[in-house]
Coordinates of C-alpha atoms in Angstrom, one line a residue:
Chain H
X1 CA 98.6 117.4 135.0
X2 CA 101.6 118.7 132.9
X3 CA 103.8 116.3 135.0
X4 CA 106.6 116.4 133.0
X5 CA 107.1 119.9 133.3
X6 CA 109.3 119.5 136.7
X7 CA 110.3 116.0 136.3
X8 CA 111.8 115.9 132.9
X9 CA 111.9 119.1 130.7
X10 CA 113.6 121.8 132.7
X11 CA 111.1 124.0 131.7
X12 CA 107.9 124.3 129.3
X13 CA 108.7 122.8 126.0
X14 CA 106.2 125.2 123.9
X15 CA 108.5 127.8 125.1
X16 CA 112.3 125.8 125.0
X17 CA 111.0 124.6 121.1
X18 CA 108.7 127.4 119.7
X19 CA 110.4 129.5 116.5
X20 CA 110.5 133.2 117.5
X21 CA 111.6 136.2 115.4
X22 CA 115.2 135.6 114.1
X23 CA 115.1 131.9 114.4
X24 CA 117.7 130.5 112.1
X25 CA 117.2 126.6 111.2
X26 CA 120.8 126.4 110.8
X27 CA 122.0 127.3 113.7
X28 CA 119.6 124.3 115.9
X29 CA 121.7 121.2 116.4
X30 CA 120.1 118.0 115.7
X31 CA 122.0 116.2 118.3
X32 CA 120.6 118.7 121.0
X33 CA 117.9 118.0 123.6
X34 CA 117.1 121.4 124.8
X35 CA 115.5 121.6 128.2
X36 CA 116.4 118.3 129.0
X37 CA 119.6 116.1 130.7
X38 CA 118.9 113.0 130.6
X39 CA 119.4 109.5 129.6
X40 CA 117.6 107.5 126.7
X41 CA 116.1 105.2 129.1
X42 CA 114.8 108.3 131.5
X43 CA 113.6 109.9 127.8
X44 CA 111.4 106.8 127.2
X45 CA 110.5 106.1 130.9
X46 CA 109.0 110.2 130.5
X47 CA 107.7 109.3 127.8
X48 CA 105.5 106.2 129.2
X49 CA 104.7 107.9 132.5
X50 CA 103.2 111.1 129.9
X51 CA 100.7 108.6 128.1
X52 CA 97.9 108.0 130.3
X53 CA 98.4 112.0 131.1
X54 CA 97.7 112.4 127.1
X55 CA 95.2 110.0 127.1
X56 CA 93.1 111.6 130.0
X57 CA 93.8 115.2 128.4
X58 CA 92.0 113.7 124.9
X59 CA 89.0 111.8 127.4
X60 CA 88.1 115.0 128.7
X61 CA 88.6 117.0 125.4
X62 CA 86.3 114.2 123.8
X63 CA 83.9 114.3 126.8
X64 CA 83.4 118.0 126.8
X65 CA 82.9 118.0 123.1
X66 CA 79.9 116.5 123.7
X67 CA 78.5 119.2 125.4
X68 CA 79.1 121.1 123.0
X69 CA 82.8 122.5 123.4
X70 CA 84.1 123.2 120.2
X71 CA 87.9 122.9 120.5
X72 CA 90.0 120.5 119.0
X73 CA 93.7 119.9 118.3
X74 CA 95.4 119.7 115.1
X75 CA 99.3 118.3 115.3
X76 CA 101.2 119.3 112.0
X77 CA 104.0 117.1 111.9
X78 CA 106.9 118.2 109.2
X79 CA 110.1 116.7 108.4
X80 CA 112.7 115.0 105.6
X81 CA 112.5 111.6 104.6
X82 CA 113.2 109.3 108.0
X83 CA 113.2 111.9 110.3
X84 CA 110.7 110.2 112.3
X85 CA 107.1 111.5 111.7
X86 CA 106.3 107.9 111.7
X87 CA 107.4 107.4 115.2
X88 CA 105.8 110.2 116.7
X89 CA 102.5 109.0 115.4
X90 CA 102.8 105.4 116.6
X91 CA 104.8 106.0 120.2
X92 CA 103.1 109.4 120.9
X93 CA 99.8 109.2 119.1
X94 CA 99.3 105.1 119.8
X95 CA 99.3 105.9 123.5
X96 CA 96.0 107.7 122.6
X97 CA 92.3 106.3 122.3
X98 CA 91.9 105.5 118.6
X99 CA 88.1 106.3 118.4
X100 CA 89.4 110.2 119.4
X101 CA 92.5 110.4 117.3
X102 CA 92.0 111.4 112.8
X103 CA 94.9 110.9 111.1
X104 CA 96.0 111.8 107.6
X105 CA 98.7 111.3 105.5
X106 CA 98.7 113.6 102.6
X107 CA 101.0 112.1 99.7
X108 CA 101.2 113.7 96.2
X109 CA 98.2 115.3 95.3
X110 CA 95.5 113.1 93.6
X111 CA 93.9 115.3 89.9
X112 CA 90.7 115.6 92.5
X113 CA 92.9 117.4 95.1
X114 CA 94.7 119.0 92.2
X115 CA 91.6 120.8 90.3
X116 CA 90.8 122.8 94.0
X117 CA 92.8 125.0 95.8
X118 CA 95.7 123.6 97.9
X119 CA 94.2 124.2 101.0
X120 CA 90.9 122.0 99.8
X121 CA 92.2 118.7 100.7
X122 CA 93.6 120.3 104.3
X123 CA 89.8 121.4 105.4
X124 CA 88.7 118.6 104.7
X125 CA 90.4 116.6 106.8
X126 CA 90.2 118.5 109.9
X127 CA 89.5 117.4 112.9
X128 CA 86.0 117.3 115.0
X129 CA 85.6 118.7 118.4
X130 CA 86.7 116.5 120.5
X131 CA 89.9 115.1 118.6
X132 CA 93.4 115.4 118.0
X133 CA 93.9 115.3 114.5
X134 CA 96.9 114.6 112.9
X135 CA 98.7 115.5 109.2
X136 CA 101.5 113.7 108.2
X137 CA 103.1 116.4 106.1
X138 CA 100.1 119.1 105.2
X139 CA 99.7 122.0 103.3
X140 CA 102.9 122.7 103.7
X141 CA 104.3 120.6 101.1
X142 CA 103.0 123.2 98.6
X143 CA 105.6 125.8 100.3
X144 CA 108.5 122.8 100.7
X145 CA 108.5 120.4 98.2
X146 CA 106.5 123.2 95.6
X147 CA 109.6 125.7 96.3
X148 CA 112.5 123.3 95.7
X149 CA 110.9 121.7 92.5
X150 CA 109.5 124.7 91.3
X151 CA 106.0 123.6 91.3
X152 CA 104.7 127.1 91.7
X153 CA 106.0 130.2 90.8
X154 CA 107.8 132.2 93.5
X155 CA 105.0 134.7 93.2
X156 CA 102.2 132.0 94.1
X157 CA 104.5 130.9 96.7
X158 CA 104.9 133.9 98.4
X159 CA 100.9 134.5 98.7
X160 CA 100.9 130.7 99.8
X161 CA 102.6 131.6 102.8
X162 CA 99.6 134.5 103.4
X163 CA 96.9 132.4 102.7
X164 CA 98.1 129.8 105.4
X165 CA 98.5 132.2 107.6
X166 CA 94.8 133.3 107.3
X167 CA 93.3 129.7 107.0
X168 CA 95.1 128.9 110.2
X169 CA 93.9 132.2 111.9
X170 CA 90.5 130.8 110.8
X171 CA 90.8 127.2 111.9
X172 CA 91.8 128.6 114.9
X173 CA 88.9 130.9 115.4
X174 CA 86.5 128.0 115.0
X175 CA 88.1 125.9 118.1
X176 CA 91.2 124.0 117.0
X177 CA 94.5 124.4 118.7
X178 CA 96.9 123.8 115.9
X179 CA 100.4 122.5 116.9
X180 CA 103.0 122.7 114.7
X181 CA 106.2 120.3 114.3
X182 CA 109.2 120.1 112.2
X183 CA 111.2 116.9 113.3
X184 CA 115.1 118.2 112.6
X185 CA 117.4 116.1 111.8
X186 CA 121.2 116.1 110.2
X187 CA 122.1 115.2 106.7
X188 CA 124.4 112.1 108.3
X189 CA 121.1 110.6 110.4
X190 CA 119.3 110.7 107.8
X191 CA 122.2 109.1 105.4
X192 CA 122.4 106.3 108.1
X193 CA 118.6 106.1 108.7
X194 CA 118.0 105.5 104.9
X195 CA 121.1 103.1 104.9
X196 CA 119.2 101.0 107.2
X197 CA 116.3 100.1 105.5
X198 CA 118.5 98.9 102.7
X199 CA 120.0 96.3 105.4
X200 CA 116.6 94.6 106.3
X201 CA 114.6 92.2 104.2
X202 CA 111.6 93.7 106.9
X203 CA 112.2 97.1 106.2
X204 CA 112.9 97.4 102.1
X205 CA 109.7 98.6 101.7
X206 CA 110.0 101.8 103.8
X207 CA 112.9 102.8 101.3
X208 CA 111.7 104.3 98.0
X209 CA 114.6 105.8 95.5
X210 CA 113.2 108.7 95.3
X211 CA 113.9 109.2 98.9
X212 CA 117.7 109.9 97.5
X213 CA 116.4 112.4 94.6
X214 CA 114.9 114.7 97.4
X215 CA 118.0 114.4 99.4
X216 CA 120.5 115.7 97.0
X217 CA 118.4 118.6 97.6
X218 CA 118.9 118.6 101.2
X219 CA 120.7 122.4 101.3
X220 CA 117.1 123.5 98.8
X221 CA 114.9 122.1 101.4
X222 CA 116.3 123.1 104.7
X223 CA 116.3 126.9 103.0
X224 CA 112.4 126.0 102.3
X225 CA 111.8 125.1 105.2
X226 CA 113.7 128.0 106.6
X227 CA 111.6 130.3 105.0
X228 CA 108.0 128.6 105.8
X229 CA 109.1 128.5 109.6
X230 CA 109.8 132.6 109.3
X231 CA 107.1 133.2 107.3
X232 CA 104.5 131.3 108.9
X233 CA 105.7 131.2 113.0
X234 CA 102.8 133.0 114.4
X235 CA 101.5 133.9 117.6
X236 CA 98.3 131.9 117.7
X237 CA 100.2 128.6 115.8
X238 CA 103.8 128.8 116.5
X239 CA 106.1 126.6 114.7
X240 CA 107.9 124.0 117.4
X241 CA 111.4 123.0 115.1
X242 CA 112.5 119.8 117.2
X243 CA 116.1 118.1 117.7
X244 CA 115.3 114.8 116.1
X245 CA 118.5 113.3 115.9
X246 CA 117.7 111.3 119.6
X247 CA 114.2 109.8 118.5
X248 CA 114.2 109.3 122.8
X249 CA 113.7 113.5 122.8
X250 CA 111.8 114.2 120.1
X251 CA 108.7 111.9 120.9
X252 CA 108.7 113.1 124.8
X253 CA 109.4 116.4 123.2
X254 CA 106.5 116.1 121.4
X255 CA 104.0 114.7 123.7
X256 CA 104.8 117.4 126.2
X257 CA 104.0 119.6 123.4
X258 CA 100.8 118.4 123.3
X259 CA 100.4 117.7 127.3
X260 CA 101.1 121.4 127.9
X261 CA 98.7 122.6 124.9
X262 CA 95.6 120.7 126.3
X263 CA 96.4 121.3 130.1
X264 CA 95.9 124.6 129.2
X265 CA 92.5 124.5 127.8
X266 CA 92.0 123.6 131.9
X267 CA 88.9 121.4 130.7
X268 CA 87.6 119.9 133.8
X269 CA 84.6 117.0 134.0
X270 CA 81.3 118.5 132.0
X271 CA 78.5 118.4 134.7
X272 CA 75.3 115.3 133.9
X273 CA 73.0 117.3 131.5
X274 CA 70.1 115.1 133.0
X275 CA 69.2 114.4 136.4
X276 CA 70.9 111.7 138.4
X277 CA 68.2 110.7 140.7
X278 CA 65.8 110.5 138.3
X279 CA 67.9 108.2 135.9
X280 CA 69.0 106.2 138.9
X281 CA 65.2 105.7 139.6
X282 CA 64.3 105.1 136.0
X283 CA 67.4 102.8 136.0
X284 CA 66.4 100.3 139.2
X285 CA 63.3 100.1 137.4
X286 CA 64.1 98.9 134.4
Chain Z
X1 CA 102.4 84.2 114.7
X2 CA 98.6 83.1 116.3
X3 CA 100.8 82.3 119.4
X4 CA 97.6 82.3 121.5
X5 CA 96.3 79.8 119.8
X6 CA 98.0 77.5 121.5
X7 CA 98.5 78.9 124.8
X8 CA 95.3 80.6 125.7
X9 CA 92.8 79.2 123.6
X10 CA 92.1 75.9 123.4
X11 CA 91.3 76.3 119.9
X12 CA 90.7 78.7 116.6
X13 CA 88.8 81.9 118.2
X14 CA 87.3 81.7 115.0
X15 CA 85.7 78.0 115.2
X16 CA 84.6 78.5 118.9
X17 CA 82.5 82.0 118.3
X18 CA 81.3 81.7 114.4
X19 CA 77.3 82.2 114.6
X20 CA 76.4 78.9 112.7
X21 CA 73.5 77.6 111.0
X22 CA 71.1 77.0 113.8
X23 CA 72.4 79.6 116.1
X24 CA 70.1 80.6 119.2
X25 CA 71.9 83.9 120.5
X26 CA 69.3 83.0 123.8
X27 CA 71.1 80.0 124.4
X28 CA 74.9 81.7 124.6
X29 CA 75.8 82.7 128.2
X30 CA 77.0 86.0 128.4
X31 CA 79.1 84.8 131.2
X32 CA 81.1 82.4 129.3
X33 CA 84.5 81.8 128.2
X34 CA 84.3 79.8 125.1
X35 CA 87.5 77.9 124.9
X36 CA 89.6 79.6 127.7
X37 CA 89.8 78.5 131.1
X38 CA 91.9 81.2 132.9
X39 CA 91.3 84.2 135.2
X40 CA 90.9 87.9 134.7
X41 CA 94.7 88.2 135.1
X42 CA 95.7 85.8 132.7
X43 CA 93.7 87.3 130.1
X44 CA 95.2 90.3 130.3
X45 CA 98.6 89.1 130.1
X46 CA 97.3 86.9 126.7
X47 CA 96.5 90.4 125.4
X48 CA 99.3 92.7 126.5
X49 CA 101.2 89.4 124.6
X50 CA 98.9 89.4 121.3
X51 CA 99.5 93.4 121.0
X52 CA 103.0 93.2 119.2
X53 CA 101.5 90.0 117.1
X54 CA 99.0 92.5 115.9
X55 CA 101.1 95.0 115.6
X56 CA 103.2 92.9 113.5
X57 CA 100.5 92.1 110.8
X58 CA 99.1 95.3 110.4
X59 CA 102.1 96.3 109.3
X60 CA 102.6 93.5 107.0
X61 CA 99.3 94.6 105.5
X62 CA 100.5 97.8 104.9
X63 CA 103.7 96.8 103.4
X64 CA 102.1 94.2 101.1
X65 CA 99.7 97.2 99.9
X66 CA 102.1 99.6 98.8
X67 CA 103.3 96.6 96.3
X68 CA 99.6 96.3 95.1
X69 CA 98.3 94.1 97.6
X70 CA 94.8 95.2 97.5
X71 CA 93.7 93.6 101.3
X72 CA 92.8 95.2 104.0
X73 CA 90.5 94.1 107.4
X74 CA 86.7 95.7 108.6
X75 CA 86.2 95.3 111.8
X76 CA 82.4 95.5 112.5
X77 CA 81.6 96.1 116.2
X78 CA 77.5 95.9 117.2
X79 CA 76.3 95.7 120.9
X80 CA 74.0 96.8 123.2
X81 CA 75.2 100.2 125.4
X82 CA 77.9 99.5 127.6
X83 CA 78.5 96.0 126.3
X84 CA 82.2 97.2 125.8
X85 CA 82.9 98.3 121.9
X86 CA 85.1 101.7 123.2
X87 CA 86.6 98.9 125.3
X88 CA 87.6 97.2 122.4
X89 CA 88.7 100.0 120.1
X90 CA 91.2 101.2 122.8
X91 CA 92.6 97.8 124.1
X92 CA 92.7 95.9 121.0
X93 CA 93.0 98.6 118.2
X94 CA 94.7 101.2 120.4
X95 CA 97.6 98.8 120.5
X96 CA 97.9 99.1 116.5
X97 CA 99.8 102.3 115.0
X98 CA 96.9 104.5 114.0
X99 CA 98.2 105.0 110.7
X100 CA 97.2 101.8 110.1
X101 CA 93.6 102.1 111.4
X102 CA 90.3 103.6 110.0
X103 CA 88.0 104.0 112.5
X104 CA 84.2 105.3 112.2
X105 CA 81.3 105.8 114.8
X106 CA 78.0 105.5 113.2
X107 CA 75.8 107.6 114.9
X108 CA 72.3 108.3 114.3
X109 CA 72.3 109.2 110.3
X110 CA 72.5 113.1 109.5
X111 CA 70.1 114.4 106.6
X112 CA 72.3 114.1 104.0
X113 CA 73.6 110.3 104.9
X114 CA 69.2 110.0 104.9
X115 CA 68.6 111.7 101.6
X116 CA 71.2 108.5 100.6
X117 CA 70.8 104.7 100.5
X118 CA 71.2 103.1 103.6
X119 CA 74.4 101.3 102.8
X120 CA 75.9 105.1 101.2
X121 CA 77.6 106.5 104.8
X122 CA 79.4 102.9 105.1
X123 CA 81.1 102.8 101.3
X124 CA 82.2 105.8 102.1
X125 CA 83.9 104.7 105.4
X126 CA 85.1 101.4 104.2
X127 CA 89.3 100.8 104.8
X128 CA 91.7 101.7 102.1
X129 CA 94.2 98.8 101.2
X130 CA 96.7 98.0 104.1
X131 CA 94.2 99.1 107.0
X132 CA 92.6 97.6 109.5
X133 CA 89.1 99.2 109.6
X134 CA 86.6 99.6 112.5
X135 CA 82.9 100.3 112.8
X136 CA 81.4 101.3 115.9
X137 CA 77.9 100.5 114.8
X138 CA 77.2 100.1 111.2
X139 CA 74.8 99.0 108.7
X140 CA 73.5 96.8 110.9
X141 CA 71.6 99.5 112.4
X142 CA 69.4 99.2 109.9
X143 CA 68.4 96.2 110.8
X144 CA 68.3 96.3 114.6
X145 CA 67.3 100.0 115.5
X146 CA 65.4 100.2 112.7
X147 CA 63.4 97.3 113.2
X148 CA 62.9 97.8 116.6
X149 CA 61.6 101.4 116.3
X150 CA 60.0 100.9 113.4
X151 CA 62.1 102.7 110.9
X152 CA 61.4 100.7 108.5
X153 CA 58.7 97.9 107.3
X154 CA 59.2 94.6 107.9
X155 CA 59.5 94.0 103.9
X156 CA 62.0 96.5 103.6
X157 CA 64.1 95.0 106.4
X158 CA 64.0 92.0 105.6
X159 CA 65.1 93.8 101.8
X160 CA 67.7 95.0 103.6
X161 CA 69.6 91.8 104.9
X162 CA 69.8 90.4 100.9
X163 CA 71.5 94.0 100.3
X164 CA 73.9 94.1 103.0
X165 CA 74.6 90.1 101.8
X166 CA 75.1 91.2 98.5
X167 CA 77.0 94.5 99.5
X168 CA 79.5 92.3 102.0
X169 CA 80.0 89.9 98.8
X170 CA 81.3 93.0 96.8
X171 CA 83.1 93.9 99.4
X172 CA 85.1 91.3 100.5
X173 CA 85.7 90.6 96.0
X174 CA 87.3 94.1 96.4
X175 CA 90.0 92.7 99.0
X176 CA 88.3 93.5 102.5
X177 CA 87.8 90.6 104.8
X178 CA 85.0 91.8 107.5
X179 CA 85.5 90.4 111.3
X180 CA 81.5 91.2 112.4
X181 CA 81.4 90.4 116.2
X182 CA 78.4 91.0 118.4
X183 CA 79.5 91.5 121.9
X184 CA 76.6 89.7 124.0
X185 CA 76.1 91.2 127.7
X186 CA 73.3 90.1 130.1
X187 CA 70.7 92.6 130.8
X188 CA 71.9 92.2 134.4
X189 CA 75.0 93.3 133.5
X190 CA 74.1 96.1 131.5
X191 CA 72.1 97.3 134.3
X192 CA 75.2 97.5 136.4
X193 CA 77.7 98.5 133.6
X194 CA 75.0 101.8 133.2
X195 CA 74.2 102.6 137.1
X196 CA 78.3 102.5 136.9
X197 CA 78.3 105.3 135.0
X198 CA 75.7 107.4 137.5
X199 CA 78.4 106.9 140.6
X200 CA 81.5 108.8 139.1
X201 CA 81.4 112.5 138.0
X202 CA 84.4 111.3 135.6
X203 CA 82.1 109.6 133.9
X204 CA 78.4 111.4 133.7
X205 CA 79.3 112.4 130.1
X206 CA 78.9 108.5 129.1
X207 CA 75.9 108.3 130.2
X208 CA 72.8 109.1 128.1
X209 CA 68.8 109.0 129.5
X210 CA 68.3 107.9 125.8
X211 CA 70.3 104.3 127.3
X212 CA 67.5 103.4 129.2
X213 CA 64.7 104.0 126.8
X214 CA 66.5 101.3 124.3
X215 CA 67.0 99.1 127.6
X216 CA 63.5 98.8 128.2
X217 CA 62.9 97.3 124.7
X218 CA 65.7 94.5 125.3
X219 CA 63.8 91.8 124.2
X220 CA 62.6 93.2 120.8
X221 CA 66.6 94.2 120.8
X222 CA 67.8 90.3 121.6
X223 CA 65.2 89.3 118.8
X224 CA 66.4 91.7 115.7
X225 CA 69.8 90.3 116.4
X226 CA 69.0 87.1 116.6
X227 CA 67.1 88.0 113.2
X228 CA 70.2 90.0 111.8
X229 CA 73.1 87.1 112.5
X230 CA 71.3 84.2 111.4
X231 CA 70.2 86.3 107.9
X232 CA 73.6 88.0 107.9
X233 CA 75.9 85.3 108.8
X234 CA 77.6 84.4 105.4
X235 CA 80.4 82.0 104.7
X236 CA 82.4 85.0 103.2
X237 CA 81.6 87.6 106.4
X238 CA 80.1 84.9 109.1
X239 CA 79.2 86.9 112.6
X240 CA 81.3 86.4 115.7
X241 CA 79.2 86.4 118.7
X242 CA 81.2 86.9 121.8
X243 CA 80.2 86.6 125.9
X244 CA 80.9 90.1 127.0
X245 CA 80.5 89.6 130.5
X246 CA 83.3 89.5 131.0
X247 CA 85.7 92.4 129.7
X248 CA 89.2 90.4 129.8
X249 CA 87.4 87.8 127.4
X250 CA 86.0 89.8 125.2
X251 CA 89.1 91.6 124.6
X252 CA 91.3 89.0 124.0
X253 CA 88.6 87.2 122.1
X254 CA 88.5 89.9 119.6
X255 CA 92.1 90.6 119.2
X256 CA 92.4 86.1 118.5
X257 CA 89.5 87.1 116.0
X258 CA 91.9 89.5 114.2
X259 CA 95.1 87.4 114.5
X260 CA 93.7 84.2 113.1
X261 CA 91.8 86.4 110.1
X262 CA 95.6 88.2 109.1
X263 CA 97.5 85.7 109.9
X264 CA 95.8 83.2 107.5
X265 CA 96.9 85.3 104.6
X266 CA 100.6 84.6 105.1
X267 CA 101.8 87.5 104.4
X268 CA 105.7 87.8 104.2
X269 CA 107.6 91.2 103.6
X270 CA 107.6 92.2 100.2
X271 CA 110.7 92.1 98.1
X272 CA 112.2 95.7 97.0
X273 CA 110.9 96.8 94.0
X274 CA 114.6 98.7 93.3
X275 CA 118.1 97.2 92.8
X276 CA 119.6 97.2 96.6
X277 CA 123.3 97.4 95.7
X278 CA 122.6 100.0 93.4
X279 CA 120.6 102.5 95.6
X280 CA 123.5 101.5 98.5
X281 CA 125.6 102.8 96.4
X282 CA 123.4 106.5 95.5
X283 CA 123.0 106.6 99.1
X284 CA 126.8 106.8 99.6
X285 CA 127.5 109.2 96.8
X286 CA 124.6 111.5 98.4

């Protein structure tokens, strides 16, 4: 199933990408591909042959939802402005069937989202057995963006990082598989990937000024970030911190992340709940 | 940008499949091609071309919206089993990015969408602005199920076809243009499509005993749609009935459907809303 796992990535990517004790954020080059040798061409040619691998992984997730298997997967995708959270959802996520895919972008919080808890919004877009779900950014904004523009108090902060921990624990429990990215890219990409959409009548409107506001606080967020990875790496949802620099690696990065997640859960064809001769019969005569 | 207007169709998608005063859904052939003469192959090869055209004006949608465009697109997809609406949703909106899709599966109403109006489960569902939108099943339930099982009396279904008139009026006021297609299979065909699904242990789980209980009522089916399109079939949302027969043609039919509806609102790329020069030059300072 996992057939990347020998062809591609020299070994699993959950364990080449995952954030352990003592990770340091600084010290991951964005310009690195770990676990892999190879071209940008082989990159996307992995990256088509993993598709209908994803796509049969979600089939049978779907299919065994509806007898009723309650687990679903939940892809947290993280990252600064143009780092490529967009791309992973339509090279990665597009390769999927729509009807068993829920996506979310979560922008700044709307005064509904604002007069409940942080985490409010976040349950309730979850995803139903059977789906992948997918948050573009997520509750942690209220740990990134909330610590560099002292939106919260360190205090509230610091318990932030505790409650996610237990909400996740509890998601978890209740059959999601929660996979968590942070796309990681240098200062200079991102300088050049910004400078781009200011060279293209068909891409102005991806810029937004603030975009430059956020990134004179490039060394703020990265210690954010920093800090969320350590605090909230854990054993049952790891954060995954991927080179992002090569937009080839970090989608085939990612869909092996996902490819190895769901071949795990080792979900074979759910047996017919009804009897097939009998519906065969009742079929021919109908 | 309707390149398979000219190329595959012999004319608008729109003009050849529009349910019309008159209309006698008995008198389509499910078999037919209506305006293409061309094999299974070259049908597919018109889609897999029509993907990035798509593509292309979904994101245009979503670019215009972010400047205060207020359109988006609803897809509304009713058929009987196995007449090939997942078919749809993963060849013709699974080529789209799904951030830029909404899709919902109506399925039989939960106590809480009951203790509502009938039309309260679809508001909710209905696209934001920049989004294509897609219902797998819909209001039109209401209409079809529920007059065929008796859900409902006559008076109040035939209530019912003024409000979803009047509710599509609102609707499409609001920004939303709604593509309603009927995908028409043969009872034949429908008969094969479902003993299919008895053959392969891959694909049990899509088949339900429940299929064959609504397939015995087909002709009180074939009438409440015949009673739904030529009640429902507006000038502002008109239905599209489609020959489903055959796979390739419905497919390709539907994706035209969608390219001639976005295309026809011209939408260029928005201009920035910022002063180029000046953020080029914040960008280099950063």
């Amino acid at each position: 199933m996992a057939k990347n796992d020998d062809t591609f990535f020299s070994s699993s990517a959950r364990d080449l990408l995952a954030a352990r004790e003592g990770f340091v954020l600084a010290d991951l080059d964005p310009e690195s591909t770990p676990g892999v040798a190879a071209s940008k061409k082989q990159g996307e040619k992995a990256l088509a042959a993993g598709a209908p691998v994803l796509d049969d992984l979600q089939v049978r997730l779907h299919a065994n939802s509806l007898s009723g298997d309650s687990r679903s997967v939940l892809l947290v995708l993280q990252a600064m402005d143009s780092a490529g959270k967009g791309g992973i959802v339509s090279h990665v996520i597009g390769t999927v069937d729509p009807e068993g895919v829920a996506h979310t972008s979560f922008k700044k919080p709307t005064p509904e989202e604002l007069s409940h808890d942080f985490l409010w919004r976040i349950r309730n877009a979850l995803p139903k057995a059977g789906q992948i779900g997918v948050f573009d950014r997520s509750h942690y904004e209220d740990v990134l963006i909330a610590r560099v523009r002292e939106l919260a108090t360190p205090d509230v902060i610091e318990h932030r990082y505790e409650l996610i921990n237990e909400f996740e624990r509890q998601v978890t429990e209740s059959g999601t598989t929660i996979v968590k990215v942070m796309l990681h890219i240098s200062s200079d990409e991102q300088k050049a990937r910004l400078g781009a959409r200011l060279e293209r009548e068909d891409k102005y409107w991806k810029y937004n000024p603030g975009d430059v506001d956020e990134r004179l606080l490039w060394p703020a967020y990265q210690e954010a970030y920093q800090l969320a990875i350590q605090n909230t790496s854990t054993e049952i949802a790891p954060w995954f911190v991927v080179p992002a620099n090569h937009k080839w690696y970090a989608r085939a990065a990612v869909q092996q992340l996902l490819i190895e997640t769901m071949s795990a859960f080792g979900q074979g064809w759910p047996p017919a709940d009804y009897d097939i001769e009998v519906e065969k019969a009742r079929l021919a005569a109908s």
